[in-house]
PDB file of C-alpha atoms and ligand atoms in Angstrom:
ATOM      1  CA  MET A 259       0.102   0.116   0.098  1.00 49.00           C
ATOM      2  CA  THR A 260       2.756   2.303   0.763  1.00 71.00           C
ATOM      3  CA  ALA A 261       4.988   1.350  -2.290  1.00 78.00           C
ATOM      4  CA  ALA A 262       2.014   1.668  -4.472  1.00 77.00           C
ATOM      5  CA  ARG A 263       1.421   5.711  -2.753  1.00 74.00           C
ATOM      6  CA  ASP A 264       4.829   6.071  -3.607  1.00 81.00           C
ATOM      7  CA  THR A 265       4.819   5.374  -6.929  1.00 89.00           C
ATOM      8  CA  ALA A 266       1.979   6.774  -7.100  1.00 87.00           C
ATOM      9  CA  GLY A 267       3.098  10.439  -5.478  1.00 87.00           C
ATOM     10  CA  GLY A 268       6.175   9.945  -7.770  1.00 90.00           C
ATOM     11  CA  ILE A 269       4.603   9.444 -10.847  1.00 94.00           C
ATOM     12  CA  ARG A 270       2.913  12.812  -9.864  1.00 95.00           C
ATOM     13  CA  ARG A 271       5.826  14.735  -9.286  1.00 96.00           C
ATOM     14  CA  ILE A 272       7.071  13.579 -12.478  1.00 97.00           C
ATOM     15  CA  ARG A 273       4.619  14.543 -14.046  1.00 97.00           C
ATOM     16  CA  GLU A 274       4.283  18.056 -12.755  1.00 97.00           C
ATOM     17  CA  LEU A 275       8.073  18.789 -13.145  1.00 97.00           C
ATOM     18  CA  ALA A 276       7.490  17.570 -16.428  1.00 98.00           C
ATOM     19  CA  ARG A 277       4.959  20.188 -17.478  1.00 97.00           C
ATOM     20  CA  GLU A 278       7.541  22.870 -15.950  1.00 97.00           C
ATOM     21  CA  ARG A 279      10.150  22.251 -17.549  1.00 97.00           C
ATOM     22  CA  ASN A 280       8.079  21.796 -20.696  1.00 97.00           C
ATOM     23  CA  ALA A 281       9.462  17.823 -21.021  1.00 97.00           C
ATOM     24  CA  VAL A 282       8.210  14.788 -23.120  1.00 97.00           C
ATOM     25  CA  LEU A 283       8.883  11.381 -21.340  1.00 97.00           C
ATOM     26  CA  LEU A 284       9.514   8.353 -23.775  1.00 97.00           C
ATOM     27  CA  ALA A 285       9.511   4.409 -22.402  1.00 98.00           C
ATOM     28  CA  HIS A 286      10.948   1.677 -24.608  1.00 98.00           C
ATOM     29  CA  ASN A 287       8.825  -1.380 -23.794  1.00 97.00           C
ATOM     30  CA  TYR A 288      11.479  -3.317 -21.427  1.00 98.00           C
ATOM     31  CA  GLN A 289      11.022  -0.053 -19.064  1.00 98.00           C
ATOM     32  CA  ILE A 290       9.945  -0.740 -15.511  1.00 98.00           C
ATOM     33  CA  ALA A 291       6.309  -0.966 -14.795  1.00 97.00           C
ATOM     34  CA  GLU A 292       5.908   2.203 -12.677  1.00 97.00           C
ATOM     35  CA  VAL A 293       8.699   4.330 -15.217  1.00 98.00           C
ATOM     36  CA  GLN A 294       6.063   3.046 -18.295  1.00 98.00           C
ATOM     37  CA  ASP A 295       3.101   4.806 -16.230  1.00 97.00           C
ATOM     38  CA  ALA A 296       5.370   7.830 -16.424  1.00 97.00           C
ATOM     39  CA  ALA A 297       5.457   8.276 -19.429  1.00 98.00           C
ATOM     40  CA  ASP A 298       3.845   9.926 -22.400  1.00 97.00           C
ATOM     41  CA  PHE A 299       4.633   7.450 -24.829  1.00 97.00           C
ATOM     42  CA  VAL A 300       5.656   3.622 -24.481  1.00 97.00           C
ATOM     43  CA  GLY A 301       6.700   2.433 -27.610  1.00 95.00           C
ATOM     44  CA  ASP A 302       9.464   0.328 -29.653  1.00 91.00           C
ATOM     45  CA  SER A 303      12.679   1.854 -31.133  1.00 86.00           C
ATOM     46  CA  LEU A 304      11.018   3.274 -34.471  1.00 80.00           C
ATOM     47  CA  GLU A 305       8.220   4.524 -32.964  1.00 89.00           C
ATOM     48  CA  LEU A 306      10.113   6.308 -30.161  1.00 90.00           C
ATOM     49  CA  SER A 307      12.639   7.437 -33.031  1.00 82.00           C
ATOM     50  CA  ARG A 308       9.396   9.316 -34.864  1.00 85.00           C
ATOM     51  CA  LYS A 309       8.402  10.248 -31.717  1.00 92.00           C
ATOM     52  CA  ALA A 310      11.165  12.232 -30.684  1.00 87.00           C
ATOM     53  CA  ALA A 311      11.504  13.802 -34.568  1.00 85.00           C
ATOM     54  CA  ALA A 312       8.192  15.007 -33.963  1.00 90.00           C
ATOM     55  CA  ALA A 313       8.522  16.656 -30.370  1.00 84.00           C
ATOM     56  CA  GLY A 314       6.903  19.488 -30.027  1.00 90.00           C
ATOM     57  CA  ALA A 315       8.370  19.660 -26.497  1.00 95.00           C
ATOM     58  CA  ASP A 316      11.884  21.949 -25.250  1.00 96.00           C
ATOM     59  CA  VAL A 317      13.037  18.728 -23.200  1.00 97.00           C
ATOM     60  CA  ILE A 318      13.627  15.046 -24.072  1.00 96.00           C
ATOM     61  CA  VAL A 319      13.740  12.473 -21.335  1.00 97.00           C
ATOM     62  CA  PHE A 320      14.485   9.360 -23.052  1.00 97.00           C
ATOM     63  CA  CYS A 321      13.681   6.288 -20.943  1.00 98.00           C
ATOM     64  CA  GLY A 322      15.714   3.449 -22.256  1.00 98.00           C
ATOM     65  CA  VAL A 323      18.958   2.869 -23.383  1.00 98.00           C
ATOM     66  CA  HIS A 324      22.538   5.279 -24.567  1.00 97.00           C
ATOM     67  CA  PHE A 325      21.488   4.354 -28.626  1.00 97.00           C
ATOM     68  CA  MET A 326      18.033   5.534 -27.674  1.00 96.00           C
ATOM     69  CA  ALA A 327      18.912   9.131 -26.208  1.00 96.00           C
ATOM     70  CA  GLU A 328      21.567   9.863 -28.945  1.00 96.00           C
ATOM     71  CA  THR A 329      19.221   8.767 -31.613  1.00 95.00           C
ATOM     72  CA  ALA A 330      16.790  11.114 -30.404  1.00 94.00           C
ATOM     73  CA  ALA A 331      19.383  13.823 -30.157  1.00 95.00           C
ATOM     74  CA  ILE A 332      20.391  13.418 -33.500  1.00 95.00           C
ATOM     75  CA  LEU A 333      16.872  13.546 -34.592  1.00 92.00           C
ATOM     76  CA  ALA A 334      15.858  16.360 -32.887  1.00 92.00           C
ATOM     77  CA  PRO A 335      19.203  18.695 -32.593  1.00 93.00           C
ATOM     78  CA  LYS A 336      17.604  21.612 -30.578  1.00 93.00           C
ATOM     79  CA  LYS A 337      16.005  19.700 -28.093  1.00 95.00           C
ATOM     80  CA  ILE A 338      17.767  18.392 -24.402  1.00 96.00           C
ATOM     81  CA  VAL A 339      17.483  15.435 -24.645  1.00 96.00           C
ATOM     82  CA  LEU A 340      18.149  13.738 -20.823  1.00 98.00           C
ATOM     83  CA  LEU A 341      18.742   9.683 -20.309  1.00 98.00           C
ATOM     84  CA  PRO A 342      18.230   9.758 -16.121  1.00 98.00           C
ATOM     85  CA  ASP A 343      20.971   7.086 -15.783  1.00 98.00           C
ATOM     86  CA  ALA A 344      24.190   7.807 -17.557  1.00 98.00           C
ATOM     87  CA  GLN A 345      25.075   4.228 -17.254  1.00 98.00           C
ATOM     88  CA  ALA A 346      22.471   2.785 -19.053  1.00 98.00           C
ATOM     89  CA  GLY A 347      24.027   1.325 -22.594  1.00 98.00           C
ATOM     90  CA  CYS A 348      23.572  -1.172 -24.735  1.00 98.00           C
ATOM     91  CA  PRO A 349      26.166  -4.070 -25.200  1.00 98.00           C
ATOM     92  CA  MET A 350      24.851  -5.045 -28.317  1.00 98.00           C
ATOM     93  CA  ALA A 351      25.638  -1.412 -29.503  1.00 98.00           C
ATOM     94  CA  ASP A 352      28.887  -1.363 -28.219  1.00 97.00           C
ATOM     95  CA  MET A 353      30.042  -4.336 -30.194  1.00 98.00           C
ATOM     96  CA  VAL A 354      30.559  -2.357 -32.963  1.00 98.00           C
ATOM     97  CA  THR A 355      32.553   0.665 -33.659  1.00 97.00           C
ATOM     98  CA  GLY A 356      32.843   3.658 -36.693  1.00 97.00           C
ATOM     99  CA  PRO A 357      36.662   2.721 -37.037  1.00 98.00           C
ATOM    100  CA  GLU A 358      35.266  -1.134 -37.423  1.00 98.00           C
ATOM    101  CA  ILE A 359      32.853  -0.199 -39.745  1.00 98.00           C
ATOM    102  CA  ARG A 360      35.147   1.665 -41.667  1.00 98.00           C
ATOM    103  CA  THR A 361      37.620  -1.344 -42.132  1.00 98.00           C
ATOM    104  CA  TRP A 362      34.444  -3.913 -42.999  1.00 98.00           C
ATOM    105  CA  LYS A 363      33.516  -1.631 -45.706  1.00 98.00           C
ATOM    106  CA  ALA A 364      37.332  -1.488 -47.164  1.00 98.00           C
ATOM    107  CA  ARG A 365      37.197  -5.288 -47.357  1.00 98.00           C
ATOM    108  CA  PHE A 366      33.288  -5.424 -49.257  1.00 98.00           C
ATOM    109  CA  PRO A 367      33.947  -2.463 -51.324  1.00 97.00           C
ATOM    110  CA  GLY A 368      30.556  -1.174 -52.983  1.00 96.00           C
ATOM    111  CA  ARG A 369      27.950  -2.692 -50.954  1.00 98.00           C
ATOM    112  CA  PRO A 370      25.474  -0.816 -48.802  1.00 98.00           C
ATOM    113  CA  VAL A 371      25.860  -0.675 -44.643  1.00 98.00           C
ATOM    114  CA  VAL A 372      22.648  -1.465 -42.871  1.00 98.00           C
ATOM    115  CA  CYS A 373      23.104  -0.521 -39.655  1.00 97.00           C
ATOM    116  CA  TYR A 374      20.496  -1.590 -36.413  1.00 96.00           C
ATOM    117  CA  VAL A 375      19.373   1.610 -34.840  1.00 96.00           C
ATOM    118  CA  ASN A 376      21.259  -0.419 -31.688  1.00 96.00           C
ATOM    119  CA  THR A 377      24.592   1.171 -32.408  1.00 97.00           C
ATOM    120  CA  PRO A 378      26.393   4.006 -31.354  1.00 97.00           C
ATOM    121  CA  ALA A 379      26.347   7.460 -33.618  1.00 97.00           C
ATOM    122  CA  ASP A 380      29.755   6.895 -34.707  1.00 97.00           C
ATOM    123  CA  VAL A 381      28.419   4.009 -36.246  1.00 98.00           C
ATOM    124  CA  LYS A 382      25.147   5.236 -37.687  1.00 98.00           C
ATOM    125  CA  ALA A 383      27.219   8.113 -39.277  1.00 98.00           C
ATOM    126  CA  GLU A 384      29.326   5.235 -41.391  1.00 98.00           C
ATOM    127  CA  CYS A 385      26.350   3.676 -42.678  1.00 97.00           C
ATOM    128  CA  ASP A 386      23.791   3.647 -45.169  1.00 97.00           C
ATOM    129  CA  VAL A 387      20.829   3.174 -43.990  1.00 98.00           C
ATOM    130  CA  CYS A 388      19.446   2.140 -40.528  1.00 97.00           C
ATOM    131  CA  CYS A 389      16.507  -0.291 -39.366  1.00 96.00           C
ATOM    132  CA  THR A 390      14.740  -1.160 -36.507  1.00 94.00           C
ATOM    133  CA  SER A 391      13.687  -4.856 -36.018  1.00 93.00           C
ATOM    134  CA  ALA A 392      10.295  -3.676 -36.989  1.00 92.00           C
ATOM    135  CA  ASN A 393      11.597  -2.569 -40.476  1.00 94.00           C
ATOM    136  CA  ALA A 394      15.174  -4.601 -41.015  1.00 97.00           C
ATOM    137  CA  LEU A 395      13.735  -6.703 -44.330  1.00 97.00           C
ATOM    138  CA  ARG A 396      12.038  -3.636 -45.969  1.00 97.00           C
ATOM    139  CA  VAL A 397      14.991  -1.562 -45.233  1.00 97.00           C
ATOM    140  CA  VAL A 398      17.252  -4.913 -47.006  1.00 98.00           C
ATOM    141  CA  GLU A 399      15.115  -5.238 -49.864  1.00 97.00           C
ATOM    142  CA  SER A 400      14.649  -1.005 -50.377  1.00 97.00           C
ATOM    143  CA  LEU A 401      18.026  -1.712 -51.555  1.00 97.00           C
ATOM    144  CA  PRO A 402      18.980  -2.097 -55.652  1.00 97.00           C
ATOM    145  CA  ASP A 403      21.997  -4.407 -54.574  1.00 98.00           C
ATOM    146  CA  PRO A 404      22.099  -7.845 -54.518  1.00 98.00           C
ATOM    147  CA  GLU A 405      24.498  -7.584 -51.295  1.00 98.00           C
ATOM    148  CA  VAL A 406      24.299  -6.063 -47.934  1.00 98.00           C
ATOM    149  CA  LEU A 407      26.520  -5.718 -44.918  1.00 98.00           C
ATOM    150  CA  PHE A 408      24.266  -5.454 -41.841  1.00 98.00           C
ATOM    151  CA  ALA A 409      25.872  -4.898 -38.212  1.00 98.00           C
ATOM    152  CA  PRO A 410      25.835  -5.864 -35.740  1.00 98.00           C
ATOM    153  CA  ASP A 411      22.968  -8.217 -34.712  1.00 98.00           C
ATOM    154  CA  ARG A 412      23.957 -11.625 -36.287  1.00 98.00           C
ATOM    155  CA  ASN A 413      20.607 -13.240 -35.396  1.00 98.00           C
ATOM    156  CA  LEU A 414      18.808 -10.274 -36.798  1.00 98.00           C
ATOM    157  CA  ALA A 415      20.690 -10.570 -39.984  1.00 98.00           C
ATOM    158  CA  ALA A 416      20.159 -14.517 -39.973  1.00 98.00           C
ATOM    159  CA  PHE A 417      16.477 -13.485 -39.560  1.00 98.00           C
ATOM    160  CA  VAL A 418      16.407 -10.703 -42.102  1.00 98.00           C
ATOM    161  CA  ALA A 419      18.452 -13.313 -44.533  1.00 98.00           C
ATOM    162  CA  ARG A 420      15.768 -16.245 -44.339  1.00 98.00           C
ATOM    163  CA  HIS A 421      13.358 -13.953 -45.998  1.00 98.00           C
ATOM    164  CA  THR A 422      15.429 -11.729 -48.472  1.00 98.00           C
ATOM    165  CA  SER A 423      17.313 -12.939 -51.947  1.00 98.00           C
ATOM    166  CA  LYS A 424      19.978 -11.089 -51.031  1.00 98.00           C
ATOM    167  CA  LYS A 425      23.268 -11.588 -49.676  1.00 98.00           C
ATOM    168  CA  ILE A 426      24.014 -10.825 -46.243  1.00 98.00           C
ATOM    169  CA  ILE A 427      27.220 -10.632 -45.154  1.00 98.00           C
ATOM    170  CA  ALA A 428      26.619 -10.113 -40.967  1.00 98.00           C
ATOM    171  CA  TRP A 429      28.736  -8.474 -37.887  1.00 98.00           C
ATOM    172  CA  ASP A 430      29.211 -10.821 -34.840  1.00 98.00           C
ATOM    173  CA  GLY A 431      27.230  -9.052 -32.880  1.00 98.00           C
ATOM    174  CA  PHE A 432      24.105 -10.183 -30.703  1.00 98.00           C
ATOM    175  CA  CYS A 433      21.957  -9.327 -27.562  1.00 98.00           C
ATOM    176  CA  TYR A 434      23.007 -11.072 -24.762  1.00 98.00           C
ATOM    177  CA  VAL A 435      19.121 -10.711 -23.302  1.00 98.00           C
ATOM    178  CA  HIS A 436      17.335 -12.753 -26.240  1.00 98.00           C
ATOM    179  CA  ASN A 437      21.057 -14.705 -27.266  1.00 98.00           C
ATOM    180  CA  ASN A 438      20.253 -16.520 -23.525  1.00 98.00           C
ATOM    181  CA  ILE A 439      16.829 -17.997 -24.380  1.00 98.00           C
ATOM    182  CA  LEU A 440      17.269 -21.244 -25.766  1.00 98.00           C
ATOM    183  CA  PRO A 441      15.082 -23.563 -27.377  1.00 98.00           C
ATOM    184  CA  ARG A 442      14.831 -25.811 -24.521  1.00 98.00           C
ATOM    185  CA  ASP A 443      13.632 -22.865 -22.465  1.00 98.00           C
ATOM    186  CA  VAL A 444      10.841 -22.453 -25.150  1.00 98.00           C
ATOM    187  CA  ARG A 445      10.174 -26.267 -25.380  1.00 98.00           C
ATOM    188  CA  ALA A 446       9.812 -26.193 -21.137  1.00 98.00           C
ATOM    189  CA  ALA A 447       7.478 -22.886 -21.440  1.00 98.00           C
ATOM    190  CA  ARG A 448       5.366 -24.755 -24.314  1.00 98.00           C
ATOM    191  CA  GLU A 449       4.732 -27.533 -22.208  1.00 98.00           C
ATOM    192  CA  LYS A 450       3.796 -25.721 -19.132  1.00 98.00           C
ATOM    193  CA  HIS A 451       1.523 -23.596 -21.249  1.00 98.00           C
ATOM    194  CA  PRO A 452       0.211 -25.992 -23.933  1.00 96.00           C
ATOM    195  CA  GLY A 453      -2.261 -24.115 -25.607  1.00 95.00           C
ATOM    196  CA  ALA A 454      -0.203 -20.949 -26.179  1.00 98.00           C
ATOM    197  CA  GLU A 455       1.734 -19.462 -28.945  1.00 98.00           C
ATOM    198  CA  VAL A 456       5.021 -18.676 -28.843  1.00 98.00           C
ATOM    199  CA  TRP A 457       6.322 -15.001 -30.260  1.00 98.00           C
ATOM    200  CA  ALA A 458       9.903 -14.074 -30.639  1.00 98.00           C
ATOM    201  CA  HIS A 459      11.768 -11.423 -30.802  1.00 98.00           C
ATOM    202  CA  PRO A 460      13.965 -11.168 -34.621  1.00 98.00           C
ATOM    203  CA  GLU A 461      17.095 -10.708 -32.166  1.00 98.00           C
ATOM    204  CA  CYS A 462      16.614 -14.535 -30.553  1.00 98.00           C
ATOM    205  CA  ARG A 463      18.514 -17.026 -31.895  1.00 98.00           C
ATOM    206  CA  PRO A 464      18.055 -18.707 -35.567  1.00 98.00           C
ATOM    207  CA  GLU A 465      17.536 -22.353 -33.484  1.00 98.00           C
ATOM    208  CA  VAL A 466      14.639 -20.304 -31.211  1.00 98.00           C
ATOM    209  CA  ILE A 467      12.836 -18.415 -34.258  1.00 98.00           C
ATOM    210  CA  ASP A 468      12.415 -22.461 -35.576  1.00 98.00           C
ATOM    211  CA  LEU A 469      10.072 -23.043 -32.645  1.00 98.00           C
ATOM    212  CA  ALA A 470       8.253 -19.908 -32.760  1.00 98.00           C
ATOM    213  CA  ASP A 471       4.655 -19.462 -34.552  1.00 98.00           C
ATOM    214  CA  ARG A 472       5.352 -15.284 -34.797  1.00 98.00           C
ATOM    215  CA  VAL A 473       8.481 -13.018 -34.956  1.00 98.00           C
ATOM    216  CA  LEU A 474       7.371  -9.905 -34.025  1.00 97.00           C
ATOM    217  CA  SER A 475       9.360  -6.699 -33.174  1.00 95.00           C
ATOM    218  CA  THR A 476       7.891  -5.884 -29.716  1.00 95.00           C
ATOM    219  CA  GLY A 477       5.816  -3.253 -30.976  1.00 94.00           C
ATOM    220  CA  GLN A 478       4.449  -5.734 -33.523  1.00 95.00           C
ATOM    221  CA  MET A 479       3.625  -7.530 -30.236  1.00 97.00           C
ATOM    222  CA  VAL A 480       1.725  -4.843 -29.037  1.00 97.00           C
ATOM    223  CA  LYS A 481      -0.270  -4.130 -31.937  1.00 97.00           C
ATOM    224  CA  GLU A 482      -0.918  -8.100 -32.504  1.00 98.00           C
ATOM    225  CA  ALA A 483      -2.002  -9.159 -28.950  1.00 98.00           C
ATOM    226  CA  PRO A 484      -5.276  -7.604 -28.919  1.00 98.00           C
ATOM    227  CA  GLY A 485      -6.641  -9.520 -32.269  1.00 98.00           C
ATOM    228  CA  ALA A 486      -4.642 -12.541 -31.453  1.00 98.00           C
ATOM    229  CA  ALA A 487      -7.252 -15.989 -31.717  1.00 96.00           C
ATOM    230  CA  VAL A 488      -4.824 -17.582 -28.472  1.00 98.00           C
ATOM    231  CA  ARG A 489      -5.649 -16.696 -25.405  1.00 98.00           C
ATOM    232  CA  GLU A 490      -1.714 -17.444 -23.938  1.00 98.00           C
ATOM    233  CA  ILE A 491       1.472 -16.117 -25.388  1.00 98.00           C
ATOM    234  CA  ILE A 492       4.778 -17.021 -24.371  1.00 98.00           C
ATOM    235  CA  LEU A 493       7.069 -14.289 -24.861  1.00 98.00           C
ATOM    236  CA  ALA A 494      10.560 -15.039 -25.884  1.00 98.00           C
ATOM    237  CA  THR A 495      12.143 -11.741 -25.444  1.00 98.00           C
ATOM    238  CA  GLU A 496      12.463  -9.520 -22.609  1.00 98.00           C
ATOM    239  CA  PRO A 497       9.786  -9.506 -19.954  1.00 97.00           C
ATOM    240  CA  GLY A 498       9.134  -6.196 -19.896  1.00 97.00           C
ATOM    241  CA  ILE A 499       6.866  -5.957 -22.429  1.00 98.00           C
ATOM    242  CA  ILE A 500       4.282  -7.861 -20.333  1.00 98.00           C
ATOM    243  CA  HIS A 501       3.391  -5.314 -17.670  1.00 97.00           C
ATOM    244  CA  ARG A 502       2.008  -3.366 -21.203  1.00 96.00           C
ATOM    245  CA  LEU A 503       0.376  -6.343 -22.617  1.00 98.00           C
ATOM    246  CA  GLU A 504      -1.320  -7.464 -19.777  1.00 98.00           C
ATOM    247  CA  ARG A 505      -2.829  -3.837 -19.075  1.00 97.00           C
ATOM    248  CA  ASP A 506      -3.808  -3.801 -22.646  1.00 97.00           C
ATOM    249  CA  ASN A 507      -5.173  -7.393 -23.160  1.00 98.00           C
ATOM    250  CA  PRO A 508      -7.351  -8.090 -19.779  1.00 96.00           C
ATOM    251  CA  GLY A 509      -8.246 -11.440 -21.007  1.00 94.00           C
ATOM    252  CA  LYS A 510      -5.147 -12.751 -22.539  1.00 98.00           C
ATOM    253  CA  ALA A 511      -1.955 -14.022 -20.037  1.00 98.00           C
ATOM    254  CA  PHE A 512       1.117 -13.374 -21.422  1.00 98.00           C
ATOM    255  CA  PHE A 513       4.772 -15.396 -19.769  1.00 98.00           C
ATOM    256  CA  PRO A 514       8.237 -15.461 -20.523  1.00 98.00           C
ATOM    257  CA  ALA A 515       9.992 -17.651 -22.498  1.00 98.00           C
ATOM    258  CA  HIS A 516      12.645 -17.549 -19.845  1.00 96.00           C
ATOM    259  CA  PRO A 517      12.001 -17.676 -16.170  1.00 86.00           C
ATOM    260  CA  THR A 518      14.682 -15.116 -14.970  1.00 95.00           C
ATOM    261  CA  ILE A 519      16.545 -13.481 -18.550  1.00 95.00           C
ATOM    262  CA  HIS A 520      16.434  -9.533 -18.175  1.00 97.00           C
ATOM    263  CA  CYS A 521      17.639  -6.502 -19.738  1.00 98.00           C
ATOM    264  CA  VAL A 522      19.994  -5.418 -16.670  1.00 98.00           C
ATOM    265  CA  ASN A 523      20.510  -1.731 -18.317  1.00 98.00           C
ATOM    266  CA  MET A 524      16.649  -1.200 -19.192  1.00 98.00           C
ATOM    267  CA  LYS A 525      16.095  -1.844 -15.618  1.00 98.00           C
ATOM    268  CA  LYS A 526      18.535   0.771 -14.587  1.00 98.00           C
ATOM    269  CA  ILE A 527      16.029   3.580 -15.562  1.00 98.00           C
ATOM    270  CA  THR A 528      13.808   4.167 -11.572  1.00 98.00           C
ATOM    271  CA  LEU A 529      11.162   6.689 -10.924  1.00 97.00           C
ATOM    272  CA  PRO A 530      13.841   8.506  -8.670  1.00 96.00           C
ATOM    273  CA  LYS A 531      15.922   8.510 -11.359  1.00 98.00           C
ATOM    274  CA  VAL A 532      13.911   9.964 -13.629  1.00 98.00           C
ATOM    275  CA  LEU A 533      12.255  12.904 -10.983  1.00 97.00           C
ATOM    276  CA  HIS A 534      16.214  13.512 -10.517  1.00 97.00           C
ATOM    277  CA  ALA A 535      16.898  14.046 -14.648  1.00 98.00           C
ATOM    278  CA  LEU A 536      13.894  16.388 -14.664  1.00 98.00           C
ATOM    279  CA  GLU A 537      14.927  18.525 -11.390  1.00 97.00           C
ATOM    280  CA  GLU A 538      18.633  18.636 -12.113  1.00 98.00           C
ATOM    281  CA  MET A 539      18.563  18.636 -15.794  1.00 98.00           C
ATOM    282  CA  VAL A 540      21.071  15.550 -16.207  1.00 98.00           C
ATOM    283  CA  TYR A 541      22.726  13.199 -18.152  1.00 98.00           C
ATOM    284  CA  ARG A 542      22.436  15.205 -20.589  1.00 98.00           C
ATOM    285  CA  VAL A 543      22.830  13.381 -24.381  1.00 98.00           C
ATOM    286  CA  GLU A 544      24.801  15.038 -26.878  1.00 97.00           C
ATOM    287  CA  VAL A 545      25.926  14.089 -30.500  1.00 97.00           C
ATOM    288  CA  PRO A 546      29.070  15.883 -32.154  1.00 97.00           C
ATOM    289  CA  PRO A 547      27.407  17.890 -35.381  1.00 97.00           C
ATOM    290  CA  ASP A 548      29.370  16.291 -37.585  1.00 96.00           C
ATOM    291  CA  ILE A 549      28.713  12.773 -36.529  1.00 97.00           C
ATOM    292  CA  ALA A 550      24.820  13.812 -35.806  1.00 97.00           C
ATOM    293  CA  ASP A 551      24.597  15.193 -39.337  1.00 96.00           C
ATOM    294  CA  ARG A 552      25.909  12.068 -40.567  1.00 96.00           C
ATOM    295  CA  ALA A 553      24.101   9.855 -38.719  1.00 97.00           C
ATOM    296  CA  ARG A 554      20.744  11.774 -39.205  1.00 96.00           C
ATOM    297  CA  GLY A 555      21.103  10.865 -42.900  1.00 95.00           C
ATOM    298  CA  ALA A 556      20.875   6.966 -42.170  1.00 96.00           C
ATOM    299  CA  ILE A 557      17.839   7.152 -40.052  1.00 93.00           C
ATOM    300  CA  GLU A 558      16.007   9.886 -41.787  1.00 89.00           C
ATOM    301  CA  LYS A 559      16.178   7.618 -44.885  1.00 92.00           C
ATOM    302  CA  MET A 560      14.736   4.233 -42.664  1.00 91.00           C
ATOM    303  CA  VAL A 561      11.642   6.608 -40.875  1.00 83.00           C
ATOM    304  CA  ARG A 562      10.958   7.888 -44.468  1.00 85.00           C
ATOM    305  CA  LEU A 563      10.647   4.091 -45.166  1.00 82.00           C
TER     306      LEU A 563
HETATM  307  P1  13P B 840      12.417  -3.439 -30.279  1.00 77.14           P
HETATM  308  O1  13P B 840      12.133  -2.769 -29.534  1.00 77.14           O
HETATM  309  O2  13P B 840      12.488  -2.357 -31.274  1.00 77.14           O
HETATM  310  O3  13P B 840      11.886  -4.348 -30.855  1.00 77.14           O
HETATM  311  O4  13P B 840      13.856  -3.007 -30.061  1.00 77.14           O
HETATM  312  C1  13P B 840      14.222  -3.912 -28.869  1.00 77.14           C
HETATM  313  C2  13P B 840      15.409  -4.174 -28.105  1.00 77.14           C
HETATM  314  O5  13P B 840      16.035  -4.790 -27.888  1.00 77.14           O
HETATM  315  C3  13P B 840      16.029  -2.813 -27.948  1.00 77.14           C
HETATM  316  O6  13P B 840      17.147  -3.113 -27.312  1.00 77.14           O
HETATM  317 FE1  SF4 B 841      20.337  -4.273 -25.691  1.00 77.14          FE
HETATM  318 FE2  SF4 B 841      19.403  -6.151 -25.949  1.00 77.14          FE
HETATM  319 FE3  SF4 B 841      19.090  -4.616 -23.931  1.00 77.14          FE
HETATM  320 FE4  SF4 B 841      18.136  -4.205 -26.222  1.00 77.14          FE
HETATM  321  S1  SF4 B 841      17.339  -5.996 -24.286  1.00 77.14           S
HETATM  322  S2  SF4 B 841      18.796  -2.508 -24.701  1.00 77.14           S
HETATM  323  S3  SF4 B 841      19.678  -5.078 -27.423  1.00 77.14           S
HETATM  324  S4  SF4 B 841      20.791  -5.366 -24.346  1.00 77.14           S
END
C-alpha cells in the first residue's frame, strides 16, 4: 500500500515537473512498469525515434538506453535530451565501432551498410541506412544491391536472410538477453502452457526462431496481441513488455519464455532517477554535429521508408 502510494506520488511529481520544464517522457517497452506508467509515450525503437523527431517539447527524457537517447538527440538537435542513468548502455550496440565499420567496408567495397538502430552514433555515421527490428527486412529489400553488409546483430541478420534473396554479410554481434533464450526454454514454456502461441523477437537465435509461431518486434507484439486468436502467449523477449500487454489485454495471459532473463541496462531507469533527471536536467546526451549530420541521413532514410 505504502509502495503504491510512493509510486503514485513519484509519478505525480514527475508529471508536474515535466509540465514545468516542457518535457516529454518517452519510454521503451522494456522499461519497468512504473516508468512506463509515468511516460507520455511507450513504444519500440522505431516508434520512439518517430516521437523524438516530432516532439514539440523543449526537453526529451529518454527512459531507455544510451543509443536511443542518442538517436533522439540526432533527430531533434535543438532539444535537450536527458538519459536518467548515464550508465544505461546497450552491450550489443558496443560490439561495433565506427573505425571497425570503415575497415569492414574496405573489405567489401561497393556493398551498402545497413545498421541496426542499436548502434552508437559514430557507427550510424558510417552506414547507408538504419533499421529497427520492425523494418529490417523492408529496409534491406529497399536497396537495389544484391549483397548487403548488416551490423551488429547476427541474429537479426539471419532472420532477414531467411526472407530475402539478397546475400547478407553479417557482423558477429548479439543481444545477450535474447541470445540467452534457448530452445529448451521455449520447449519447457510450451509444456507448461500447452495452448499458448510462442512469439519471438528477431534478436533471438535462429534455433529459437524455428520454434516460434510468430516473429515480431516489441511494437508489433503490442499491436498484434488484441487481435490474436489465442488467449495465452509465451514471449521470447525481454519481460518488461508483459506489463503493457497485460494492461492492454485483460482477457489474455502472457508468459516469459525464460524464467529469469532481463535487460539489466533497461532496468537501470527508476522513478527516483527520472525525477532527478528533471530536477537537475541530467544526464544530457549530445552528439557532435559532424557525426550527427552524417548519422541523421541514415536514420531519416529509415524513418522515410
Ligand atoms: P524493438 O523495441 O525495436 O523491438 O527492439 C528491441 C530491443 O532490444 C531494443 O533494445
Ligand atoms: Fe541492448 Fe538487448 Fe538490452 Fe535491447 S534488450 S538494450 S538489445 S542488451
